[in-house]
Amino acid sequence: MSSNELLLATEYLEKEKKIPREVLIDAIEAALITAYKKNYDSARNVRVELNMDEGIFKVIARKNVVEEVFDDRDEIDLSTALVKNPAYEIGDIYEEDVTPSDFGRVGAQAAKQAVMQRLRDAEREILYDEFIDKEEDIVTGLIDRVDHRYVYVNLGRTEAVLSEAERSPNEKYIPNERIKVFVNKVEQTTKGPQIYVSRSHPGLLKRLFEQEVPEIFDGTVIVKSVAREAGDRSKISVHADNPDIDAVGACVGSKGARVEAVVEELGGEKIDIVQWDEDPKVFVRNALSPSQVLEVIVDEENQSTIVVVPDYQLSLAIGKRGQNARLAAKLTGWKIDIKSESDAREAGVYPSNSSDDVATESIELDEENEDNNLDA
């Protein structure tokens, strides 16, 4: 590497890759010292003087000034040091140019390797910085290939991996197809950033709604919680601080266009959009949609609820394989025990308040009053 090439390379790294000049100089000096010790090893303690503009470097040996020398690679006697400079004293550091005559070729190769290594490091750092900012966000890529472990997604300058556990069961992954993925985790490795992505994470659903619903993107409508069984069904709760804004309606969109766009992206996955409420009775009732709920009995201490539903709505409230109840519990953060109306009455957790009972009670009171009047 000529002096001009060295200068151009360092200027490129400094301007384009934002690597400080001092960092580059330190890297080159360290490489030159390593090259010197590997090829010559005539002094243990050396430093390098580097002229970046001219591409010239010198190797300077540093020795302790002593009265008696035991190791001439580390020490120099006072009398010898005084020949060079009468100011030397015992304990000073004596410096001497020990640059080998053929070190130019060795040093140039070491400098080139140091610059190239720093360039590779810079590329890895830039990629890492770019994608660490995308953690818990959506990126779009191209399916590159599929093997027994991963789906490999090409993101342009790097590649992400989609493990089997993070795939949606209802999806097929075909090479060269475009795909949106949720960035789960980004790790820095010696080969560059390792990016792990997901198609089953609840965060994917949330980010897709952010893309489709401007009110969510600008914060007018807030996604409070998401519960998802990827490929089958999900629930998402939303809220707007402004009472004039219909949070659920904003997510559904005109003629269901917004939610349908998300459903299509997720391969037909069913999505329930429910209104969040700070009152757990109301929130749990909403979360069990589309089933009808008669009563929600809250146990604050145990963070649990008993939900009473009409007998004919019991299977709908629980859902296929318990899915509706399970998703509602995940969405609200409350344990949910669903009971039919008849079972709840029998257990004494849902008292009878029917109109027939009220009418019977009124008749009995009238008869009692009539008897009292006759006695009078």
PDB file of C-alpha atoms in Angstrom, residues 206 238 277 324:
ATOM      1  CA  LYS A 206     -49.413  -4.395  16.322  1.00  0.00           C
ATOM      2  CA  VAL A 238     -57.484  -0.261  21.478  1.00  0.00           C
ATOM      3  CA  ASP A 277     -61.455  -0.033  29.387  1.00  0.00           C
ATOM      4  CA  ASN A 324     -61.726 -17.370  22.932  1.00  0.00           C
TER       5      ASN A 324
END
